[in-house]
XYZ file of C-alpha atoms in Angstrom:
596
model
C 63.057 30.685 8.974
C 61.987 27.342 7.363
C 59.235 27.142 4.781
C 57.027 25.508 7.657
C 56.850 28.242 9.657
C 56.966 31.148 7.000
C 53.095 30.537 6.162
C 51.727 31.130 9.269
C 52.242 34.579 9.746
C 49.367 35.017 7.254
C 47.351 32.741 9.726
C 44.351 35.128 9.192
C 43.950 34.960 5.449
C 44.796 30.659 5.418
C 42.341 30.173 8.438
C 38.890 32.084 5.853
C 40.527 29.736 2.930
C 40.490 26.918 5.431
C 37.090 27.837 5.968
C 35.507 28.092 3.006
C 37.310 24.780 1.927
C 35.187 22.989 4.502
C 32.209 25.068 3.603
C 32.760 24.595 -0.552
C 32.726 20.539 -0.102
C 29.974 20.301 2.570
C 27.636 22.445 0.596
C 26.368 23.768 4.615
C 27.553 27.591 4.572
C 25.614 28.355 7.905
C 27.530 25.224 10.142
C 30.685 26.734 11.845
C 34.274 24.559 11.319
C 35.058 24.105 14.978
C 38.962 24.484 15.513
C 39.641 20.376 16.502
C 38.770 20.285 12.762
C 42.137 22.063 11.810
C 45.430 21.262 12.287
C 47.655 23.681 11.296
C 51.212 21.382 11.564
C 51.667 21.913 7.493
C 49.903 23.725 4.921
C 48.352 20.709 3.314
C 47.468 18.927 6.623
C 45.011 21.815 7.304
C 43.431 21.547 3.722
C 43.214 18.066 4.103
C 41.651 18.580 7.671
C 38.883 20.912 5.522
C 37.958 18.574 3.295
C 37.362 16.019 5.611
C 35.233 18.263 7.656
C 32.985 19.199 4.973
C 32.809 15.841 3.562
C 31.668 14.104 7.177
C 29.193 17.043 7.190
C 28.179 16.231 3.238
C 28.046 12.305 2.905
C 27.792 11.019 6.585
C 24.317 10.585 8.687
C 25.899 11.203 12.212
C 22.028 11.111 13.904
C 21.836 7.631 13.080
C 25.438 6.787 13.592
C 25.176 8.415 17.270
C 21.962 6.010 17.583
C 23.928 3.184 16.441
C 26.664 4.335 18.769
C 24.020 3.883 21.790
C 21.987 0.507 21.219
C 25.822 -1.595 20.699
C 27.683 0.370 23.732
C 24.479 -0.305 26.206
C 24.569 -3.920 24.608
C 28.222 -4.439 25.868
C 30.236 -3.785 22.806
C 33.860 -2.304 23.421
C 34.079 1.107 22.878
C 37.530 1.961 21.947
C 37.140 -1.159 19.523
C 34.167 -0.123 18.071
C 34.960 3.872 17.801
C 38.132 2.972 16.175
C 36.212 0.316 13.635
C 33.423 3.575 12.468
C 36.304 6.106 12.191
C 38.412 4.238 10.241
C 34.988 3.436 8.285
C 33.716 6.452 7.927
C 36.911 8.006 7.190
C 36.913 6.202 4.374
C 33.523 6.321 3.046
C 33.969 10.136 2.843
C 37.361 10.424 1.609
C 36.092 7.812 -1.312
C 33.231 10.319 -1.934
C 35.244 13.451 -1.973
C 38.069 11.920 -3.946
C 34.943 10.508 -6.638
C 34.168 14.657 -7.174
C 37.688 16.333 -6.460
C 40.397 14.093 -7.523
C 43.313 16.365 -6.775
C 42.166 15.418 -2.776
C 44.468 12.421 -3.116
C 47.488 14.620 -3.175
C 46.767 17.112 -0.788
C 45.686 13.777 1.702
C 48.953 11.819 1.010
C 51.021 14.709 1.155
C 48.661 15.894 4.996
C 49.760 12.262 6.434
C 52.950 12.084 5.038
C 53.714 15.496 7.206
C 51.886 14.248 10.071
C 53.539 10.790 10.285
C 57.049 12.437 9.860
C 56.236 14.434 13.687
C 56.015 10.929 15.170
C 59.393 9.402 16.950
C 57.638 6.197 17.872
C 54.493 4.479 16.358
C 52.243 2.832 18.779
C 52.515 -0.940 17.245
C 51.894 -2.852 19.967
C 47.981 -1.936 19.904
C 46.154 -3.086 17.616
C 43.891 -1.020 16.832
C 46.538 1.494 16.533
C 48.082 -0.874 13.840
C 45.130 -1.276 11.889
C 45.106 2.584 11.488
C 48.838 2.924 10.855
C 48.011 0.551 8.182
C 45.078 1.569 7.153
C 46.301 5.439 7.016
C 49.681 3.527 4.425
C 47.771 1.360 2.160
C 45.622 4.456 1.231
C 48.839 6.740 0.429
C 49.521 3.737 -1.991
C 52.225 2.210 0.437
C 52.720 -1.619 1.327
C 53.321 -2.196 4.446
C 54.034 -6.078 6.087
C 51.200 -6.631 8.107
C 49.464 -10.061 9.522
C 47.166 -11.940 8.469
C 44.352 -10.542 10.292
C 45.123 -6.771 9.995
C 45.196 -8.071 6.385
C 41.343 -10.034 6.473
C 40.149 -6.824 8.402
C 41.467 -4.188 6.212
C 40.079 -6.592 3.254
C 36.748 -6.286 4.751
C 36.685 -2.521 5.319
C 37.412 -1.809 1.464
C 35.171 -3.817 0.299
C 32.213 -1.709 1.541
C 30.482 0.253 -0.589
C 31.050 4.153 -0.064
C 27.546 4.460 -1.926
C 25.788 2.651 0.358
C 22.954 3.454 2.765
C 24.474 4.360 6.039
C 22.452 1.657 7.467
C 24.052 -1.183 5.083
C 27.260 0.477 6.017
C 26.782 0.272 9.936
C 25.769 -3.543 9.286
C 29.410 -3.891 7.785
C 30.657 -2.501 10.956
C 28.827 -4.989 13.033
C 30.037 -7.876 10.950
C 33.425 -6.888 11.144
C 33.048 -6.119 15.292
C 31.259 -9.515 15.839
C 33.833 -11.614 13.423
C 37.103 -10.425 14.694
C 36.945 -8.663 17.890
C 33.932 -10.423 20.018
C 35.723 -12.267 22.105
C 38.237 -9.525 23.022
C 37.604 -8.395 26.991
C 38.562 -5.257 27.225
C 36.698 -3.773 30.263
C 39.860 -1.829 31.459
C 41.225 -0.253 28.979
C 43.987 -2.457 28.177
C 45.935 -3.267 24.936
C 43.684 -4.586 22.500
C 44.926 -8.719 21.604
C 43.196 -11.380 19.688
C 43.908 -14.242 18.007
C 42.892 -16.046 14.581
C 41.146 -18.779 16.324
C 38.789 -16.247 17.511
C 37.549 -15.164 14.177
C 34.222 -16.833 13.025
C 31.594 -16.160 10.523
C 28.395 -13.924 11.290
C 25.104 -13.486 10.388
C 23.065 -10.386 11.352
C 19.279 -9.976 10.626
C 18.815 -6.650 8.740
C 15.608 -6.462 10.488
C 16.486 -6.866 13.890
C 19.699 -4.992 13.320
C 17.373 -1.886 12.376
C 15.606 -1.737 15.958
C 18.416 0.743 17.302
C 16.500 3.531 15.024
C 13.495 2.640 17.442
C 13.128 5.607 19.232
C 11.980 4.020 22.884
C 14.750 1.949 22.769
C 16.896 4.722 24.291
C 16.711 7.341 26.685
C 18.197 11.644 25.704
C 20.302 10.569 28.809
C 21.872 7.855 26.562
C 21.918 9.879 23.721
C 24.282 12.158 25.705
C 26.635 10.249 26.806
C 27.930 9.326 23.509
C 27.865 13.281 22.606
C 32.077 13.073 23.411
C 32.572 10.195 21.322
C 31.117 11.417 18.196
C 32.533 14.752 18.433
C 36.157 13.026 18.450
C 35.096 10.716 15.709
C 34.314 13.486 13.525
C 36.846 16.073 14.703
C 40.023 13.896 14.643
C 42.456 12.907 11.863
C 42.703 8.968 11.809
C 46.518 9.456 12.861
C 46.179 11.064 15.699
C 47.431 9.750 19.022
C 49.027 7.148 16.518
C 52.571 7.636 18.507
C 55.113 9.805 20.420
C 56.048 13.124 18.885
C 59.360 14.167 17.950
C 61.489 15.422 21.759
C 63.326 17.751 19.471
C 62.416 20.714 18.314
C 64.150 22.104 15.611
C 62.634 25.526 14.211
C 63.911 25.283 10.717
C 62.462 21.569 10.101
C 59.594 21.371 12.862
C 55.775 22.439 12.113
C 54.635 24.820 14.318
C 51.568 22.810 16.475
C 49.808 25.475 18.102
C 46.278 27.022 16.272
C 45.443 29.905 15.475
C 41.563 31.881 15.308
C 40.712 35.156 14.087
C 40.347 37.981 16.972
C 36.592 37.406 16.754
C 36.625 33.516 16.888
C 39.037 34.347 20.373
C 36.425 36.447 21.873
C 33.478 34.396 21.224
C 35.621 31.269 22.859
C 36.446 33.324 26.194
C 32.671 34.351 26.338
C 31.992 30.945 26.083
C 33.826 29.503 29.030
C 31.415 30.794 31.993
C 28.344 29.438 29.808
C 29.828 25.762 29.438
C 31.109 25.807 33.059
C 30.020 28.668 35.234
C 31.185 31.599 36.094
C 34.824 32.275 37.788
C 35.216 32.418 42.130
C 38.368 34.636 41.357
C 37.957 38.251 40.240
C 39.239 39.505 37.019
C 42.017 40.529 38.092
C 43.355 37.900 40.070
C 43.060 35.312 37.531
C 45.298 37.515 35.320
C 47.697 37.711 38.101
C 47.815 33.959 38.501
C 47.953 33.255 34.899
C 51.073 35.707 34.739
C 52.341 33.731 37.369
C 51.630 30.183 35.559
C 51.049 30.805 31.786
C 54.862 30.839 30.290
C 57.067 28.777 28.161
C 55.129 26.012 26.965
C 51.387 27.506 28.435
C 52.131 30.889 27.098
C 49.225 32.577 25.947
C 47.000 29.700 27.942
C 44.343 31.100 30.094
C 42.601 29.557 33.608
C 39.769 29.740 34.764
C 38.778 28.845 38.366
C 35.305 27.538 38.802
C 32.783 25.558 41.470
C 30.808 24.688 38.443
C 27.459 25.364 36.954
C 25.472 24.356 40.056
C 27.126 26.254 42.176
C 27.943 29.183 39.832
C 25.729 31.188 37.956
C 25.127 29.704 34.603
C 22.308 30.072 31.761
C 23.008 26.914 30.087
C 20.140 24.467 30.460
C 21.694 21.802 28.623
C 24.694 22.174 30.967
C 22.556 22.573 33.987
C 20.722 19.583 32.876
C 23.706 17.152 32.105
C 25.803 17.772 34.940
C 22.613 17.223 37.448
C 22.095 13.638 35.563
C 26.073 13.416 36.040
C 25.641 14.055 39.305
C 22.960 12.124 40.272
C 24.340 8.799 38.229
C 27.297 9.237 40.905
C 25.247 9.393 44.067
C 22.932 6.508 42.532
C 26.059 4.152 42.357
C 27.433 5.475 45.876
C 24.377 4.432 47.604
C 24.143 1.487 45.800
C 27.073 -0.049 48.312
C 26.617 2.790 50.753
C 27.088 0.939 53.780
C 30.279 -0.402 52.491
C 31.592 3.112 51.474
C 30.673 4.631 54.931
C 32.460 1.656 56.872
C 35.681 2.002 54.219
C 35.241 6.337 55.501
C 35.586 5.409 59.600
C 37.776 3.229 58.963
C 40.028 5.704 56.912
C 39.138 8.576 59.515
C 39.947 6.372 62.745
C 43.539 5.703 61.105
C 44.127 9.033 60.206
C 42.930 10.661 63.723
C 45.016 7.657 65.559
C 48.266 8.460 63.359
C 47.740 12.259 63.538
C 47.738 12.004 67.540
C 50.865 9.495 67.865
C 52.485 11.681 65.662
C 51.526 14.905 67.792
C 52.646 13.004 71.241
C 55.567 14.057 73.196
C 58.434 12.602 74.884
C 59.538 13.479 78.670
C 63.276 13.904 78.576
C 65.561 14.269 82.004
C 68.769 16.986 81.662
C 71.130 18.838 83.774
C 69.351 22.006 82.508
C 65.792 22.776 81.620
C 62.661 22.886 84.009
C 63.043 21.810 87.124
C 61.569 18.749 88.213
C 60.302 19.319 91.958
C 60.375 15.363 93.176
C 64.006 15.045 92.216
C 65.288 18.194 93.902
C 66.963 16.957 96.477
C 69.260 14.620 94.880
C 71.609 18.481 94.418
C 74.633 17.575 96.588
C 73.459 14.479 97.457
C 74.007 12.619 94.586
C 75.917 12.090 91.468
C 73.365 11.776 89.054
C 72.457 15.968 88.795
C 69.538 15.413 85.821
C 66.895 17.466 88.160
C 65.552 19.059 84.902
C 63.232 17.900 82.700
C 62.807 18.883 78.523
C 59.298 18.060 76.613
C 60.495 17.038 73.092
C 57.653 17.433 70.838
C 57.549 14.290 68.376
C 55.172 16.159 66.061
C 56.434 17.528 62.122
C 53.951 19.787 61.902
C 50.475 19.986 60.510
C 49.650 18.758 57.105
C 47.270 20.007 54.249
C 46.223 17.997 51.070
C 45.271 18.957 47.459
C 43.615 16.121 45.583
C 43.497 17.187 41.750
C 41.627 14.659 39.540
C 41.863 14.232 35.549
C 38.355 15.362 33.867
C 39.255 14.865 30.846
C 37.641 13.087 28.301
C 40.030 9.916 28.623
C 38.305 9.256 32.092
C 34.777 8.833 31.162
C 34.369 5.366 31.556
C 35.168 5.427 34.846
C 34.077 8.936 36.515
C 31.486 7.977 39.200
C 34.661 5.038 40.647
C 36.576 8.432 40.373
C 33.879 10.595 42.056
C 32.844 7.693 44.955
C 36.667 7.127 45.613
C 37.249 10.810 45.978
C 34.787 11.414 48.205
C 35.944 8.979 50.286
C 38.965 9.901 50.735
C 38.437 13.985 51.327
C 35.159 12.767 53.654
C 37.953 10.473 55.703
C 40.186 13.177 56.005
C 37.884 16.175 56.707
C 36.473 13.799 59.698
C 40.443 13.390 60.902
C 40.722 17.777 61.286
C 42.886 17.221 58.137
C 42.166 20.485 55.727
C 42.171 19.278 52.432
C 40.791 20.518 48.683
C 39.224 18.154 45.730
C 39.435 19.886 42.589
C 39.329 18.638 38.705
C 41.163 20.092 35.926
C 40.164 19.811 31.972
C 40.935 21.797 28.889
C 38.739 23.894 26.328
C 40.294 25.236 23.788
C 42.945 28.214 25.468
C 41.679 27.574 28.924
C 42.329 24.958 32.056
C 39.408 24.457 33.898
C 39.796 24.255 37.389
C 36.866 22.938 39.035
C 36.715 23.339 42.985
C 34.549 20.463 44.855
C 35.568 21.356 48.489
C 38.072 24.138 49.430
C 40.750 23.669 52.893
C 38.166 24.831 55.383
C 34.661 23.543 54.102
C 32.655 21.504 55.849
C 32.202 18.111 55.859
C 29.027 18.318 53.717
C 31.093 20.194 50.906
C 32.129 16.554 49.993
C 28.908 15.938 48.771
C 29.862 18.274 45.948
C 32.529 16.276 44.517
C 29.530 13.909 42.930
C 29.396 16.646 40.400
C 32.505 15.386 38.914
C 31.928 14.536 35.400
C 34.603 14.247 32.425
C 35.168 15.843 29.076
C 37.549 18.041 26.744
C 41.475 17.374 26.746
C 44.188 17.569 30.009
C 47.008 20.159 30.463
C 48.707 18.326 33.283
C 51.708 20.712 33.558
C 50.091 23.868 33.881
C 46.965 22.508 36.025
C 49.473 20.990 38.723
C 51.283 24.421 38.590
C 48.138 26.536 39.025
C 46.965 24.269 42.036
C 50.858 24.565 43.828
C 50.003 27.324 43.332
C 47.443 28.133 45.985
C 48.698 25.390 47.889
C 51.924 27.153 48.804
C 50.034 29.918 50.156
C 49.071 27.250 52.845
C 50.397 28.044 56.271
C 50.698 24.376 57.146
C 54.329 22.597 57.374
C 53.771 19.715 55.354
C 52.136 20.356 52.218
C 50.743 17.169 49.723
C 49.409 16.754 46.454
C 48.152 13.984 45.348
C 46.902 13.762 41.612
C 44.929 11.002 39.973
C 45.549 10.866 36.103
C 45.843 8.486 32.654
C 49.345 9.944 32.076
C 49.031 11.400 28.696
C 49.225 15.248 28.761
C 47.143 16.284 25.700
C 45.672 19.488 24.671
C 45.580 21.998 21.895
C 46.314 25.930 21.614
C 44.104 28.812 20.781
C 45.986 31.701 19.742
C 45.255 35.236 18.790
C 48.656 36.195 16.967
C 51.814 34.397 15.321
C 54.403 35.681 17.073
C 54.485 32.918 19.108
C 55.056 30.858 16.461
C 58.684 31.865 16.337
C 59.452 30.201 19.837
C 58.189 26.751 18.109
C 55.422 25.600 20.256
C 53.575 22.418 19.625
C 51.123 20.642 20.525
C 50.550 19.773 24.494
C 50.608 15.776 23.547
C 53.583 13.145 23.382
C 57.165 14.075 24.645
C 56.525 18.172 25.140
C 53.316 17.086 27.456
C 55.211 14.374 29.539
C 58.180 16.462 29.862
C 56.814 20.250 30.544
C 54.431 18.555 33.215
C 57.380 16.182 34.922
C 59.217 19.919 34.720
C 56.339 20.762 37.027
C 56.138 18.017 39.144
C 60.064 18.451 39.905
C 59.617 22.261 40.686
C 57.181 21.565 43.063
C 59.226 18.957 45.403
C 61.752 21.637 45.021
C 59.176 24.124 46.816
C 58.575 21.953 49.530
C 55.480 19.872 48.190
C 55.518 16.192 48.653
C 53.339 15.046 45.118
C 52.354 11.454 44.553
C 51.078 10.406 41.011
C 48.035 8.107 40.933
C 48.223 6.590 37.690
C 44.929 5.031 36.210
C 46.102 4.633 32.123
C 46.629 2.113 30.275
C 50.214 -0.398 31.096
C 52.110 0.952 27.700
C 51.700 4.738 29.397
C 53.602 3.641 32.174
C 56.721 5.046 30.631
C 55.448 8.065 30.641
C 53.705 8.109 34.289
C 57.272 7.135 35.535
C 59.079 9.850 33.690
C 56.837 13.030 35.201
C 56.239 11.432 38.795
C 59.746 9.588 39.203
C 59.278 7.075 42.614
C 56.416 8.609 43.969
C 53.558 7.095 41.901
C 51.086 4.214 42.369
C 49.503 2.355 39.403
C 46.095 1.153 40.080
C 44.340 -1.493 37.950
C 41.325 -1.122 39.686
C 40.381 2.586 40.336
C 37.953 0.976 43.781
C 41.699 1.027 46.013
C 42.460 4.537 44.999
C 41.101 5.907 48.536
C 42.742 2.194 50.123
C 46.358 3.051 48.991
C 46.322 6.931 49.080
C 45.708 6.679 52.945
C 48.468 4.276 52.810
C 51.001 6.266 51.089
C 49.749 9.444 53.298
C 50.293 7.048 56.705
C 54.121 6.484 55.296
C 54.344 9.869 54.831
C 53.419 10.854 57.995
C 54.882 8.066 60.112
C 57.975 9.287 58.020
């Protein structure tokens, strides 16, 4: 066994050391390391990822960062640009700190990337912002890497900043930078991140008007939560994460094991957890161990699932949760019945196409034989004539009845667009409920071990059960594979001839294991992120066509993951710049598929 496997069999032992690593540098014995602070993948990439932890904890002022966060997003600043900008700031204003009291950090850091960088087969390039982290993440392991002119001026700007400064002289570097090189950048959907030189122009920010964000009327706790997700993965990520495409093959004597592993206490405390964060399970005990023996091998062994309508329509003592999701909830209706009358026009217009396609395809066709049933008004052409087709045959034109799953991404990457998601959706499941179609809306996200699957509106629910789907809200990571296996699942079970899923999703699989032993180790699992994501969930994809369900990818990423999207869904996927047509061209692929 190779020497990166051989230390995680004392998993239990490393994790306390990890621990107390964090704990040692922060100073803040009583605040609990949460796991997307570790990264097992080497030995010194999991010290490194302590350090960090207890340094952002020790030197960074994440209260006023959060309401810095706030005031620029509601002003229009681009998120992705200006998460990226703070990270890679921040990053470094703690790793200068930590390095200033514990030298010996360089090594362990250099040596944590150089492992990390090694499990990439492909380095995202062509986005910038990716670059200026590649980069960033080289120059500090004392590499020199050719880079142009402005990734040079930017970089130039970011080490210049003081890591003694006051965090709010430090957040005024971060607006500088934003305002000088990326202002002009438009980068409403999501896409690749371009500028040019002739863009850049000098700034000058007021320190006192830059210091009304800390005004505490100037934002709402509503506010305030939103960003919650974004600071969390600011200070529970490694800078080169998500920097590229892992390694396709696995090789146990060279390859990292990926997965992470908790003490048996940590374990239990996460699987109490679950029901408080998203509400209790519909399914017994036992049945969701039967499905997850069913579902949770290979790749998802040791994964759990857990089948939910929610926390306000499950039982659920979490406030907060009760609270957030209601404001979630209500944010979607608010922006439904903003254009309400054009929704409800788009919904009898969808459900008069259906109903009209449904019955043409139900019709049937009178055909004349020389056998059959008799036809009475021809009768007496026997003997008299030579044309003997008395009988008649009714040849049904119909395929059957149909029955559609709709399984949405709530992950995380999705937040910026959830209520289009939740409007569209609702849409289309109101349209078809209206047309006698059965149908079920659920949404799938990870935490920790488990796959959430969150039911909306089951096959035989009432048209009011749409309403429900407005609870859709979007957080944690995405196990794609085994969430489209768990809902085939149940969708097999259908009686129904012609069986659909549909699935709406950014295309990048991506989620993390919680383990309670190393044995698994041994059968080198990884990561769910990169080539064994895309791969294990086009695996599932394939194995469902082969059971008889037609699936149709609805891809909503960004244009470089189109690779990827093609890969799992082969032919049958749709890519949709503008989330507003995903109801439009779902009921157009569902009329082909029926006129079919």
């Amino acid at each position: 066994m190779g020497n990166g496997l051989k230390w995680i069999f004392n998993e239990y032992e490393f994790d306390n050391r990890v621990n107390n690593l964090a704990w040692t540098v922060s100073g803040k014995y009583d605040e609990e390391i949460d796991s997307s602070e570790k990264d097992y993948s080497s030995k010194d990439a999991s010290m490194y990822y302590a350090i960090i932890a207890g340094a952002r904890r020790k030197y960074v002022d994440w209260e006023t960062v959060k309401k810095y966060l706030v005031s620029r997003i509601k002003a229009g600043y681009n998120k992705d640009i200006l998460c990226t900008l703070i990270q890679i700031i921040l990053n470094d204003v703690a790793e200068k700190k930590v390095i200033e009291e514990r030298p010996g950090v360089v090594d362990i850091r250099n040596k944590a990337y150089d492992d990390i960088l090694k499990g990439y087969s492909k380095i995202h390039k062509e986005d910038i912002l990716q670059l200026l982290k590649y980069t960033y993440v080289l120059q500090q392991m004392d590499r020199h890497p050719v880079m142009d002119r402005l990734v040079r001026k930017i970089l130039r700007e970011i080490n210049a900043i003081d890591s003694n400064d006051d965090i709010m002289n430090i957040l005024k570097r971060v607006d500088e930078i934003y305002l000088t090189y990326f202002q002009h950048i438009l980068d409403s959907q999501n896409q690749n991140v371009e500028f040019a030189e002739e863009n850049v122009k000098n700034v000058d920010i007021d320190f006192d008007t830059f210091a009304d964000f800390m005004l505490e009327e100037l934002y709402s706790d509503q506010e305030v939560e939103t960003v919650e997700t974004e600071i969390n993965n600011l200070t529970g990520g490694m800078l080169v994460d998500g920097l590229g495409d892992e390694n396709g093959d696995i090789d146990l004597e060279s390859t990292p094991n990926r997965a992470i592993y908790v003490n048996e206490e940590m374990l239990n405390k996460i699987y109490k957890r679950v029901e408080y964060y998203y509400g209790k399970s519909y399914l017994s005990q036992n049945d969701s161990r039967k499905i997850e023996a069913r579902n949770c091998r290979n790749v998802h062994e040791g994964c759990r699932l857990h089948f939910t309508d929610g926390v306000l329509r499950s039982p659920c003592d979490n406030a907060f949760q009760l609270k957030y999701v209601t404001r979630q909830k209500d944010n979607n209706i608010f922006e439904f019945q903003y254009k309400m009358k054009m929704y409800r026009r788009q919904i009898n217009k969808l459900k008069e196409n259906f109903s009209r396609l449904l019955i043409e395809e139900s019709s049937s066709d009178r055909v004349y034989s020389d056998c059959g049933t008799i036809y009475a008004n021809k009768a007496w052409r026997i003997g008299r004539s030579s044309n003997n087709k008395v009988f008649y045959k009714d040849v049904d034109n119909g395929k059957g009845r149909y029955v559609i799953d709709i399984l949405l991404d709530s992950s995380g990457s999705q937040t910026s667009k959830q209520f289009m998601v939740a409007i569209q959706a609702y849409i289309l499941a109101t349209s078809l409920t209206l047309a006698g179609i059965p149908n079920r809306v659920m949404g799938f996200q990870s935490f920790l071990d488990y796959t959430i699957l969150k039911r909306f509106r089951d096959y035989n629910d009432n048209v009011r059960k749409c309403e429900d789907i407005f609870e859709y809200y979007c957080s944690g990571n995405n196990r794609d594979g085994l969430a489209i296996k768990a809902t085939c699942d149940g969708l097999l079970e259908r009686e129904e001839e012609n069986k659909i899923l549909i699935v709406l999703s950014d295309g990048k699989p991506n989620d993390v294991k919680i383990g309670k032993d190393s044995s698994r180790s041994i059968r080198g699992e990884m990561s769910y992120k990169g080539v064994v994501g895309i791969k294990d969930t086009a695996t599932e994809v394939r194995r469902a066509r082969k059971r008889g369900v037609m699936v149709l990818g609805v891809f909503t990423g960004k244009e470089t993951d189109l690779e990827a999207e093609k890969k799992i869904y082969g032919k049958d996927f749709i890519y949709i710049k503008d989330i507003q047509r995903f109801s439009d061209i779902v009921s157009m692929y569902l009329k082909k598929v029926i006129s079919n």
